[in-house]
Coordinates of C-alpha atoms (C1' of nucleotides) in Angstrom, one line a residue:
Chain G
M453 CA -50.9 41.8 -119.7
L454 CA -47.2 41.3 -119.1
S455 CA -44.6 44.0 -118.8
C456 CA -41.6 43.9 -121.1
C457 CA -39.3 42.1 -118.8
A458 CA -41.7 39.6 -117.4
A459 CA -43.1 38.8 -120.8
T460 CA -39.9 37.5 -122.2
A461 CA -38.7 36.0 -119.0
G462 CA -42.1 34.4 -118.3
A463 CA -42.6 32.9 -121.6
S464 CA -39.7 30.4 -121.5
R465 CA -39.2 29.9 -117.8
R466 CA -42.5 30.3 -116.0
T467 CA -42.9 26.8 -114.8
R468 CA -39.8 26.9 -112.7
C469 CA -40.7 28.2 -109.3
I470 CA -40.0 27.3 -105.7
A471 CA -42.6 29.8 -104.5
C472 CA -45.4 27.3 -104.3
R473 CA -46.2 25.0 -101.4
A474 CA -45.6 21.3 -101.0
G475 CA -45.9 19.2 -104.1
C476 CA -44.1 21.6 -106.4
A477 CA -41.3 19.8 -108.4
W478 CA -39.3 23.0 -108.4
R479 CA -39.0 23.3 -104.7
R480 CA -35.7 24.6 -103.3
R481 CA -34.8 26.4 -106.5
R482 CA -34.9 30.0 -107.0
C483 CA -37.9 31.3 -109.0
Q484 CA -36.6 32.3 -112.4
V485 CA -39.4 34.8 -113.0
S486 CA -40.0 36.5 -109.7
G487 CA -36.5 36.1 -108.4
A488 CA -37.9 35.1 -105.0
P489 CA -35.4 33.2 -102.9
S490 CA -36.9 30.0 -101.3
S491 CA -36.6 31.4 -97.8
Q492 CA -38.5 34.7 -98.4
S493 CA -42.1 34.0 -99.2
S494 CA -44.4 32.1 -101.4
R495 CA -45.4 35.1 -103.5
V496 CA -46.5 34.4 -107.0
L497 CA -46.7 37.1 -109.7
S498 CA -49.8 37.7 -111.7
A499 CA -48.2 36.4 -114.8
E500 CA -47.3 33.1 -113.1
L501 CA -50.8 32.4 -111.8
L502 CA -51.8 29.9 -114.4
A503 CA -48.7 27.9 -114.0
H504 CA -49.6 27.4 -110.3
A505 CA -53.1 26.1 -110.8
G506 CA -54.1 23.7 -108.1
R507 CA -51.7 25.1 -105.6
Q508 CA -52.0 27.5 -102.7
V509 CA -50.1 30.7 -103.2
Q510 CA -49.8 34.3 -102.2
L511 CA -50.7 37.0 -104.6
S512 CA -49.6 40.5 -103.7
G513 CA -50.1 43.9 -105.3
W514 CA -52.2 47.0 -105.6
L515 CA -56.0 46.7 -105.8
Q516 CA -56.6 47.9 -109.3
T517 CA -60.3 47.3 -109.5
R518 CA -63.0 45.9 -107.3
R519 CA -66.3 44.6 -108.7
E520 CA -68.9 43.6 -106.1
L521 CA -71.7 41.4 -107.2
G522 CA -73.5 40.8 -104.0
G523 CA -72.3 37.4 -102.9
V524 CA -69.1 37.5 -104.9
T525 CA -66.4 40.1 -105.3
F526 CA -63.8 40.2 -108.1
L527 CA -60.5 41.9 -107.3
I528 CA -58.1 42.8 -110.0
V529 CA -54.7 43.0 -108.5
R530 CA -51.7 44.7 -110.2
D531 CA -48.1 43.8 -109.6
R532 CA -45.0 44.4 -111.6
A533 CA -45.8 41.6 -114.0
G534 CA -49.3 42.7 -114.9
L535 CA -52.9 42.0 -113.6
A536 CA -54.5 39.0 -112.1
Q537 CA -58.0 38.3 -110.9
A538 CA -58.9 37.2 -107.4
V539 CA -62.3 36.1 -106.2
V540 CA -63.8 36.6 -102.8
D541 CA -67.0 34.8 -101.9
R542 CA -66.6 34.4 -98.2
P543 CA -68.3 37.1 -96.1
D544 CA -65.6 37.1 -93.5
V545 CA -63.0 37.8 -96.1
A546 CA -65.2 40.4 -97.9
S547 CA -65.7 42.3 -94.7
Q548 CA -61.9 42.8 -94.4
L549 CA -62.0 44.7 -97.7
S550 CA -64.8 47.1 -96.8
G551 CA -63.8 50.7 -96.7
L552 CA -60.6 50.1 -98.8
Q553 CA -60.2 52.2 -101.8
V554 CA -58.4 51.2 -105.0
E555 CA -54.6 51.2 -104.8
S556 CA -54.7 49.6 -101.4
V557 CA -51.9 47.1 -101.2
L558 CA -53.0 43.6 -100.5
Q559 CA -51.4 40.2 -99.8
L560 CA -53.9 37.6 -100.8
T561 CA -53.6 33.9 -99.9
G562 CA -55.7 31.2 -101.6
N563 CA -55.9 28.5 -104.2
V564 CA -55.2 29.0 -107.8
V565 CA -57.9 27.7 -110.1
A566 CA -57.7 27.4 -113.8
E567 CA -60.7 29.4 -115.0
P568 CA -61.4 30.2 -118.6
R569 CA -63.7 33.0 -117.7
A570 CA -60.9 34.9 -115.9
R571 CA -58.5 36.9 -118.0
G572 CA -55.2 35.1 -118.0
G573 CA -56.9 31.7 -117.7
A574 CA -56.6 31.4 -113.9
E575 CA -57.8 33.2 -110.8
L576 CA -57.1 33.1 -107.1
R577 CA -59.8 32.0 -104.7
V578 CA -59.1 34.1 -101.8
E579 CA -59.0 32.5 -98.3
H580 CA -57.1 35.1 -96.4
V581 CA -56.4 38.8 -96.9
E582 CA -53.5 40.8 -95.4
V583 CA -53.8 44.5 -95.9
L584 CA -50.3 45.8 -96.4
S585 CA -51.3 49.4 -97.0
A586 CA -54.9 50.6 -96.5
V587 CA -56.1 53.4 -98.7
T588 CA -59.2 55.1 -97.3
E589 CA -59.1 58.3 -99.2
A590 CA -60.8 58.4 -102.6
P591 CA -58.3 58.8 -105.3
P592 CA -58.0 62.3 -107.0
F593 CA -58.9 60.8 -110.4
E594 CA -59.4 57.4 -112.0
I595 CA -56.3 55.5 -113.0
N596 CA -57.8 52.1 -113.6
R597 CA -59.5 53.0 -116.9
P598 CA -58.0 52.2 -120.3
K599 CA -57.6 56.0 -120.9
L600 CA -56.5 58.5 -118.3
T601 CA -59.1 61.3 -118.4
A602 CA -57.3 63.7 -116.1
S603 CA -55.5 66.5 -117.9
L604 CA -51.7 66.6 -118.1
D605 CA -51.4 69.3 -115.5
V606 CA -53.7 67.5 -113.1
W607 CA -52.0 64.1 -113.2
L608 CA -48.5 65.5 -113.3
D609 CA -49.3 67.4 -110.0
R610 CA -50.1 64.0 -108.6
A611 CA -47.5 62.0 -110.5
A612 CA -46.7 59.5 -107.8
F613 CA -50.3 58.4 -108.2
G614 CA -51.0 59.2 -111.9
L615 CA -47.9 57.4 -113.2
R616 CA -49.5 54.2 -112.1
H617 CA -51.9 54.4 -115.0
A618 CA -51.3 51.6 -117.5
E619 CA -50.3 54.0 -120.3
K620 CA -47.9 56.0 -118.2
R621 CA -46.2 52.9 -116.9
A622 CA -45.9 51.6 -120.4
A623 CA -44.4 54.8 -121.7
L624 CA -41.8 54.8 -118.9
R625 CA -40.9 51.2 -119.6
I626 CA -40.5 52.0 -123.3
G627 CA -38.0 54.7 -122.4
A628 CA -36.1 52.3 -120.1
E629 CA -36.0 49.8 -122.9
L630 CA -34.8 52.2 -125.5
A631 CA -31.9 53.2 -123.1
R632 CA -31.2 49.6 -122.5
G633 CA -31.2 48.7 -126.2
F634 CA -29.0 51.7 -126.9
R635 CA -26.4 50.6 -124.3
K636 CA -26.5 47.0 -125.7
A637 CA -26.0 48.1 -129.3
L638 CA -23.1 50.3 -128.3
V639 CA -21.3 47.9 -126.0
A640 CA -21.5 45.4 -128.8
R641 CA -19.6 47.9 -131.0
G642 CA -16.8 48.5 -128.5
F643 CA -18.1 51.7 -126.9
V644 CA -17.3 52.4 -123.3
E645 CA -20.0 53.9 -121.1
I646 CA -18.9 57.2 -119.5
F647 CA -20.2 59.4 -116.7
T648 CA -19.4 63.0 -117.2
P649 CA -19.8 65.8 -114.7
K650 CA -23.2 67.5 -114.5
I651 CA -21.7 70.4 -112.5
V652 CA -19.5 72.4 -114.7
G653 CA -17.5 75.6 -114.4
S654 CA -18.3 77.3 -117.6
A655 CA -21.3 77.6 -119.9
T656 CA -19.9 75.3 -122.6
E657 CA -21.6 75.5 -125.9
G658 CA -23.3 78.8 -125.9
G659 CA -26.7 78.9 -127.5
A660 CA -28.8 77.2 -124.9
N661 CA -29.1 79.0 -121.6
V662 CA -27.7 77.3 -118.5
F663 CA -28.8 77.1 -114.9
P664 CA -26.3 78.8 -112.6
I665 CA -25.6 77.2 -109.2
D666 CA -23.5 78.1 -106.2
Y667 CA -20.5 75.8 -105.9
F668 CA -18.8 76.5 -102.5
G669 CA -19.0 80.2 -103.3
R670 CA -17.9 79.9 -106.9
S671 CA -20.3 80.2 -109.8
A672 CA -21.0 76.9 -111.6
Y673 CA -23.6 75.6 -114.0
L674 CA -25.7 72.5 -114.6
A675 CA -24.3 70.8 -117.7
Q676 CA -26.4 71.5 -120.8
S677 CA -24.6 68.7 -122.7
P678 CA -21.8 66.2 -122.1
Q679 CA -20.4 67.3 -125.5
L680 CA -17.0 68.5 -124.5
Y681 CA -16.3 65.7 -122.0
K682 CA -17.3 63.0 -124.4
Q683 CA -14.9 64.4 -126.9
M684 CA -12.1 64.5 -124.4
L685 CA -12.9 60.8 -123.6
V686 CA -12.6 59.9 -127.2
G687 CA -8.9 60.6 -126.7
V688 CA -9.1 58.1 -123.8
H689 CA -11.3 55.3 -125.0
E690 CA -11.8 56.0 -128.8
R691 CA -15.5 55.1 -128.5
V692 CA -17.7 56.4 -125.7
F693 CA -21.3 56.8 -124.9
E694 CA -23.4 58.3 -122.1
V695 CA -27.0 58.0 -121.0
G696 CA -27.6 60.9 -118.7
P697 CA -29.4 64.1 -117.8
V698 CA -28.9 67.4 -119.5
F699 CA -30.2 70.8 -118.3
R700 CA -31.6 73.5 -120.5
A701 CA -32.6 76.9 -119.0
E702 CA -34.5 78.1 -122.0
P703 CA -37.9 79.4 -121.0
H704 CA -39.8 77.5 -123.7
A705 CA -43.3 76.2 -123.2
T706 CA -44.0 73.7 -126.0
A707 CA -45.0 70.1 -126.3
R708 CA -41.5 69.0 -127.3
H709 CA -39.3 70.8 -124.8
L710 CA -38.1 69.9 -121.3
N711 CA -35.8 71.8 -119.1
E712 CA -34.2 68.5 -118.0
Y713 CA -34.1 65.5 -120.2
T714 CA -32.2 62.3 -120.9
S715 CA -29.6 62.6 -123.6
L716 CA -28.3 59.5 -125.3
D717 CA -24.9 60.6 -126.4
I718 CA -22.2 58.9 -128.4
E719 CA -18.8 60.0 -129.7
F720 CA -16.1 58.0 -131.5
G721 CA -12.8 58.4 -133.3
F722 CA -11.3 57.3 -136.6
I723 CA -14.1 58.4 -138.9
H724 CA -13.8 59.7 -142.4
D725 CA -16.5 62.3 -142.1
H726 CA -20.0 62.9 -140.7
R727 CA -21.4 60.2 -143.0
D728 CA -19.7 57.6 -140.8
V729 CA -21.5 59.1 -137.8
M730 CA -24.8 59.0 -139.7
A731 CA -24.2 55.3 -140.5
M732 CA -23.5 54.6 -136.9
A733 CA -26.7 56.4 -135.8
E734 CA -28.7 54.4 -138.3
A735 CA -27.2 51.1 -137.2
V736 CA -27.4 51.7 -133.4
L737 CA -30.9 53.3 -133.4
G738 CA -32.1 50.6 -135.9
E739 CA -30.9 47.9 -133.6
T740 CA -32.4 49.6 -130.6
L741 CA -35.8 49.8 -132.3
A742 CA -35.6 46.2 -133.5
G743 CA -35.1 45.0 -129.9
L744 CA -38.0 47.0 -128.7
T745 CA -40.5 45.3 -130.9
E746 CA -39.8 41.9 -129.4
R747 CA -39.4 43.0 -125.8
C748 CA -42.2 45.4 -125.4
A749 CA -45.0 44.1 -127.7
D750 CA -47.7 44.6 -125.1
D751 CA -46.7 48.1 -124.2
L752 CA -46.4 49.1 -127.8
Q753 CA -49.8 47.7 -128.5
L754 CA -51.4 49.9 -125.8
F755 CA -50.5 52.9 -128.0
A756 CA -51.1 51.1 -131.3
A757 CA -47.5 52.2 -131.9
R758 CA -45.9 51.2 -135.2
V759 CA -42.2 50.6 -134.7
P760 CA -40.3 51.9 -137.7
V761 CA -37.7 49.9 -139.5
M762 CA -34.6 52.0 -139.8
R763 CA -32.8 51.0 -143.0
A764 CA -31.4 53.1 -145.9
V765 CA -32.7 56.3 -144.3
P766 CA -32.9 59.0 -147.0
I767 CA -30.4 61.8 -146.9
V768 CA -31.0 65.3 -148.1
G769 CA -28.7 68.3 -148.1
F770 CA -29.8 71.4 -146.1
H771 CA -30.3 73.4 -149.3
E772 CA -32.0 70.5 -151.0
A773 CA -34.4 70.3 -148.1
Q774 CA -35.3 74.0 -148.6
E775 CA -35.9 73.3 -152.3
I776 CA -38.2 70.4 -151.4
I777 CA -40.2 72.7 -149.1
L778 CA -40.5 75.3 -151.8
R779 CA -41.4 72.7 -154.5
E780 CA -43.8 70.6 -152.4
Y781 CA -45.3 73.2 -150.0
G782 CA -44.7 76.5 -151.7
E783 CA -42.8 78.2 -148.9
D784 CA -39.5 79.8 -149.8
C785 CA -37.2 79.5 -146.9
R786 CA -34.0 79.3 -149.0
G787 CA -31.9 82.1 -147.5
E788 CA -32.7 81.1 -143.9
P789 CA -29.9 79.6 -141.9
D790 CA -32.0 76.9 -140.2
L791 CA -35.2 74.9 -140.5
A792 CA -38.3 75.9 -138.6
P793 CA -40.4 73.3 -136.8
Q794 CA -43.1 73.6 -139.6
H795 CA -40.4 72.9 -142.2
E796 CA -39.3 69.8 -140.3
R797 CA -42.9 68.6 -140.1
W798 CA -43.2 69.0 -143.9
L799 CA -40.0 67.2 -144.5
G800 CA -41.1 64.4 -142.3
E801 CA -44.3 64.1 -144.3
W802 CA -42.4 64.3 -147.5
A803 CA -39.9 61.5 -146.4
Q804 CA -42.9 59.3 -145.7
R805 CA -44.6 60.0 -149.0
A806 CA -41.6 60.0 -151.3
H807 CA -39.4 57.4 -149.6
G808 CA -41.8 55.5 -147.2
S809 CA -39.4 56.5 -144.4
D810 CA -40.2 57.6 -140.8
F811 CA -36.7 59.0 -140.7
L812 CA -34.9 61.6 -142.7
F813 CA -31.3 62.8 -142.5
V814 CA -30.7 66.4 -143.2
E815 CA -27.0 67.2 -143.6
G816 CA -24.8 70.1 -144.3
Y817 CA -26.2 72.8 -142.1
P818 CA -24.6 76.2 -142.4
T819 CA -21.3 76.2 -140.3
A820 CA -22.2 79.6 -138.8
K821 CA -25.3 78.1 -137.2
R822 CA -23.4 75.2 -135.6
P823 CA -21.2 75.3 -132.5
F824 CA -17.5 76.2 -132.7
Y825 CA -16.4 72.5 -132.5
T826 CA -18.2 71.6 -135.7
M827 CA -16.1 70.4 -138.6
P828 CA -16.6 72.5 -141.8
N829 CA -16.8 70.7 -145.1
P830 CA -13.3 70.8 -146.6
E831 CA -14.6 71.8 -150.0
Q832 CA -17.1 74.4 -148.8
P833 CA -16.2 75.8 -145.3
E834 CA -19.5 77.6 -145.0
V835 CA -21.3 74.2 -145.0
S836 CA -20.7 72.0 -142.0
N837 CA -20.2 68.3 -141.7
S838 CA -23.2 68.1 -139.5
F839 CA -26.6 66.5 -139.6
D840 CA -30.0 66.3 -138.0
L841 CA -32.1 63.2 -138.0
L842 CA -35.8 63.9 -138.2
F843 CA -38.2 61.2 -136.8
R844 CA -41.7 61.7 -138.1
G845 CA -41.0 65.4 -138.7
L846 CA -39.3 66.1 -135.3
E847 CA -35.7 66.8 -134.7
L848 CA -34.6 63.7 -132.8
V849 CA -30.8 63.5 -133.2
T850 CA -28.2 66.1 -133.9
G851 CA -24.6 65.1 -134.7
G852 CA -21.7 65.6 -136.9
Q853 CA -18.0 65.5 -137.4
R854 CA -15.9 67.6 -134.9
E855 CA -12.9 69.8 -135.5
H856 CA -10.0 67.6 -134.2
R857 CA -7.1 69.7 -135.5
Y858 CA -5.7 71.7 -132.6
E859 CA -4.6 74.7 -134.5
R860 CA -7.8 74.9 -136.5
L861 CA -9.8 74.7 -133.3
L862 CA -7.9 77.5 -131.8
A863 CA -8.4 79.6 -134.9
V864 CA -12.2 79.0 -135.0
M865 CA -12.5 79.9 -131.3
E866 CA -10.5 83.0 -131.9
A867 CA -12.7 84.0 -134.9
R868 CA -15.9 83.3 -132.9
G869 CA -14.7 85.2 -129.9
V870 CA -14.8 82.1 -127.7
P871 CA -12.4 82.7 -124.7
R872 CA -9.7 80.2 -124.5
E873 CA -9.1 80.1 -120.8
P874 CA -12.2 78.1 -119.7
F875 CA -11.5 75.6 -122.4
E876 CA -7.9 74.8 -121.7
G877 CA -8.8 71.4 -120.2
Y878 CA -10.8 70.6 -123.3
L879 CA -8.1 71.8 -125.7
D880 CA -5.6 69.4 -124.0
A881 CA -7.5 66.6 -125.7
F882 CA -6.5 68.0 -129.1
R883 CA -3.1 69.3 -128.2
F884 CA -2.1 65.8 -127.3
G885 CA -3.5 63.8 -130.2
M886 CA -7.0 63.4 -131.4
P887 CA -8.1 61.3 -134.4
P888 CA -10.9 62.6 -136.8
E889 CA -14.0 62.1 -134.7
G890 CA -17.7 62.7 -134.4
G891 CA -20.8 61.8 -132.6
F892 CA -24.4 62.5 -132.0
A893 CA -27.1 63.0 -129.3
V894 CA -30.6 61.6 -129.1
G895 CA -33.3 63.1 -126.9
L896 CA -34.8 60.0 -125.2
E897 CA -38.1 61.6 -124.2
R898 CA -38.6 62.8 -127.8
F899 CA -37.8 59.4 -129.1
V900 CA -40.5 57.8 -126.8
A901 CA -43.0 60.6 -127.5
Q902 CA -42.7 60.3 -131.3
L903 CA -42.6 56.5 -131.2
L904 CA -45.8 56.3 -129.2
G905 CA -47.6 59.3 -130.6
L906 CA -47.7 61.1 -127.3
G907 CA -49.0 64.6 -127.5
N908 CA -46.4 66.0 -125.2
V909 CA -42.8 65.0 -124.3
R910 CA -43.7 65.5 -120.6
E911 CA -45.7 62.3 -120.9
A912 CA -42.4 60.5 -121.6
R913 CA -40.7 61.5 -118.4
A914 CA -41.7 60.5 -114.9
F915 CA -41.3 63.9 -113.2
P916 CA -40.8 66.5 -115.9
R917 CA -39.2 69.8 -115.2
D918 CA -40.7 72.7 -117.2
L919 CA -41.1 76.4 -116.9
T920 CA -43.3 76.2 -113.8
R921 CA -43.2 72.6 -112.6
L922 CA -40.5 71.9 -110.0
A923 CA -42.5 69.4 -107.9
P924 CA -43.2 66.6 -107.5
Chain S
rG1027 C1' -39.1 87.0 -124.7
rG1028 C1' -43.7 87.2 -128.3
rA1029 C1' -48.8 85.3 -129.8
rG1030 C1' -53.3 82.5 -129.4
rG1031 C1' -56.8 79.3 -126.6
rC1032 C1' -58.9 77.5 -122.0
rG1033 C1' -60.4 77.9 -116.5
rU1034 C1' -67.9 75.1 -114.5
rG1035 C1' -68.8 69.2 -108.4
rG1036 C1' -62.8 64.8 -107.1
rU1037 C1' -61.9 63.9 -112.6
rG1038 C1' -63.6 64.9 -117.8
rU1039 C1' -67.2 67.8 -120.3
rA1040 C1' -72.2 70.6 -121.7
rG1041 C1' -74.3 75.2 -120.9
rU1042 C1' -71.8 81.5 -124.3
rG1043 C1' -77.3 87.4 -121.4
rG1044 C1' -83.3 85.6 -118.4
rC1045 C1' -85.6 78.7 -119.9
rC1046 C1' -79.5 77.7 -114.5
rU1047 C1' -82.9 76.5 -108.1
rA1048 C1' -76.2 75.0 -113.3
rA1049 C1' -76.7 69.6 -116.9
rC1050 C1' -74.2 64.9 -118.4
rA1051 C1' -70.5 61.0 -117.7
rU1052 C1' -67.3 58.9 -114.3
rG1053 C1' -65.7 58.7 -109.3
rC1054 C1' -67.5 58.6 -104.1
rA1055 C1' -71.5 56.9 -100.2
rG1056 C1' -75.9 53.6 -99.2
rC1057 C1' -79.1 49.6 -100.9
rC1058 C1' -79.9 45.2 -104.5
rC1059 C1' -77.3 41.4 -107.3
rU1060 C1' -72.7 34.6 -107.1
rG1061 C1' -69.1 35.2 -113.0
rU1062 C1' -67.7 40.4 -113.3
rC1063 C1' -63.9 42.0 -116.7
rA1064 C1' -65.1 50.3 -118.8
rA1065 C1' -70.1 45.0 -114.6
rG1066 C1' -75.4 46.4 -114.0
rG1067 C1' -79.9 48.5 -111.3
rC1068 C1' -82.0 52.1 -107.7
rU1069 C1' -81.0 56.2 -104.2
rG1070 C1' -77.9 60.1 -102.4
rA1071 C1' -74.0 63.6 -101.2
rG1072 C1' -70.8 66.8 -103.9
rA1073 C1' -69.7 73.3 -107.9
rU1074 C1' -71.2 80.4 -104.4
rC1075 C1' -69.0 78.5 -112.6
rG1076 C1' -60.3 80.5 -110.9
rC1077 C1' -60.1 85.4 -108.4
rG1078 C1' -61.2 90.9 -108.3
rG1079 C1' -63.7 94.9 -110.5
rG1080 C1' -67.1 96.7 -114.2
rU1081 C1' -71.5 96.8 -117.9
rU1082 C1' -76.8 95.4 -117.4
rC1083 C1' -83.3 95.3 -114.6
rG1084 C1' -80.6 90.5 -114.8
rA1085 C1' -73.8 87.6 -115.8
rA1086 C1' -71.1 80.8 -115.6
rU1087 C1' -72.2 83.7 -120.3
rC1088 C1' -70.2 90.5 -122.2
rC1089 C1' -65.9 94.1 -120.9
rC1090 C1' -61.2 95.2 -118.0
rG1091 C1' -57.5 93.5 -114.7
rU1092 C1' -55.2 89.4 -112.3
rC1093 C1' -53.7 84.4 -111.4
rG1094 C1' -53.4 79.4 -113.3
rC1095 C1' -53.1 76.0 -117.2
rU1096 C1' -52.2 74.9 -122.3
rU1097 C1' -50.6 75.3 -127.5
rC1098 C1' -47.7 77.8 -131.2
rC1099 C1' -43.3 80.9 -132.4
rG1100 C1' -38.2 82.1 -131.1
rC1101 C1' -34.3 78.3 -129.3
rC1102 C1' -33.2 73.4 -129.1
rA1103 C1' -32.9 67.2 -128.5

RNA sequence: GGAGGCGUGGUGUAGUGGCCUAACAUGCAGCCCUGUCAAGGCUGAGAUCGCGGGUUCGAAUCCCGUCGCUUCCGCCA
């Protein structure tokens, strides 16, 4: 029952700890697992309990479960590293616990005993209890069960409490780990992390609606994408990425949309065409997923999640995709400028069946359906050098090559009726030298949701913003 | 913006014209229990069935309105 971080850290270093009392060989050193400095406390984490057998320690955490059997009471304590069992058989200690509900925060002192009957192989025989936070109100729903029974709406309204459930914690850790792995893979490839403004003066891309805000009396918007800024920064760093929030004001109410989500964005120069961007997406996301398997084994197991191997992802052209839908599923969407969600689900199913792949690249969407900065195919301008990456039938990534030629960019903007004035700052990037470039964006919460098989993206975000939910 | 589904103790569900004085599980409270690990046993409290109107001898149940939630579509990651 280890979290991602503690699992790997604990496996190789768990015996080194100054936290224990006299007799410990590692005294005066900093605990490598808990990070506790020698002067602070003698706290031991749940995952470290067995390594401290025979010693007196402090175990602190939330009271996850209490099982009273008359003369003996079992306490399951939760801390950041997992769960540990503590046993109370002294009436004076037991009386201190009366009236306390689950989630009370306790600091337990006692001896660690190796005990095969306890989960984790050891338990704490409690001699002293310090109540750090007494909870006397019965919780709104049960969070100490393997499955959370409360409905999405109910637990999200009490998210500060509901997120403590094992599956919710695990889903958030998976998201954190995906972001971490993404950063690591990109830094290794020479990308610089950037932080672009989330308050912007103009509604950049069009398409998606934006949230207007008041900016010292001027109208401004919450950024719907770092797109334009990351492109400008390609002119600065050549390779850039950002992990940050984006805001979409579309009034949609579906299981796959959020009005605020985390976008994993990259953009880089000196490419030949969008195929280079696809190759980068495959390499970076593949590496991110591979790291996840070893770092989050326990969390993944909670969901019985199968982590896909991302290698040689099949690529189909947009029109080819429509032909496949017609041939395999009998619906003729050829003429339509985009793929509907049902089409993407079919394509995901087909990719699994025909290629054994959880992923599918669809390239060459109609230029007219893509934003103005999209690079058209030089042979067929009505087809763009763009792509989507479907993950188990859901649009996870959008990317492509961008128009880097200043004069062409101006011409496209003119033809599409995009006003030049608000984009002068953007255009400077191209006026003063921009290599052929491209990039992509990944929806983090969608990634987590698809990976874990969550029914709703909202479950992949701590405090989701949707059509009606603005708090907590 | 459009379409469908669902609102019943704290939570999750059953009940879809009279058998409902509303059931079950879990949680909560009390009692019993020294090896539990979704602990077990006994007892108890807890819901005017989202709200308003209507049909009917009779409504949790049917109809209308309204509010809330949810899913799908449009759009997107």
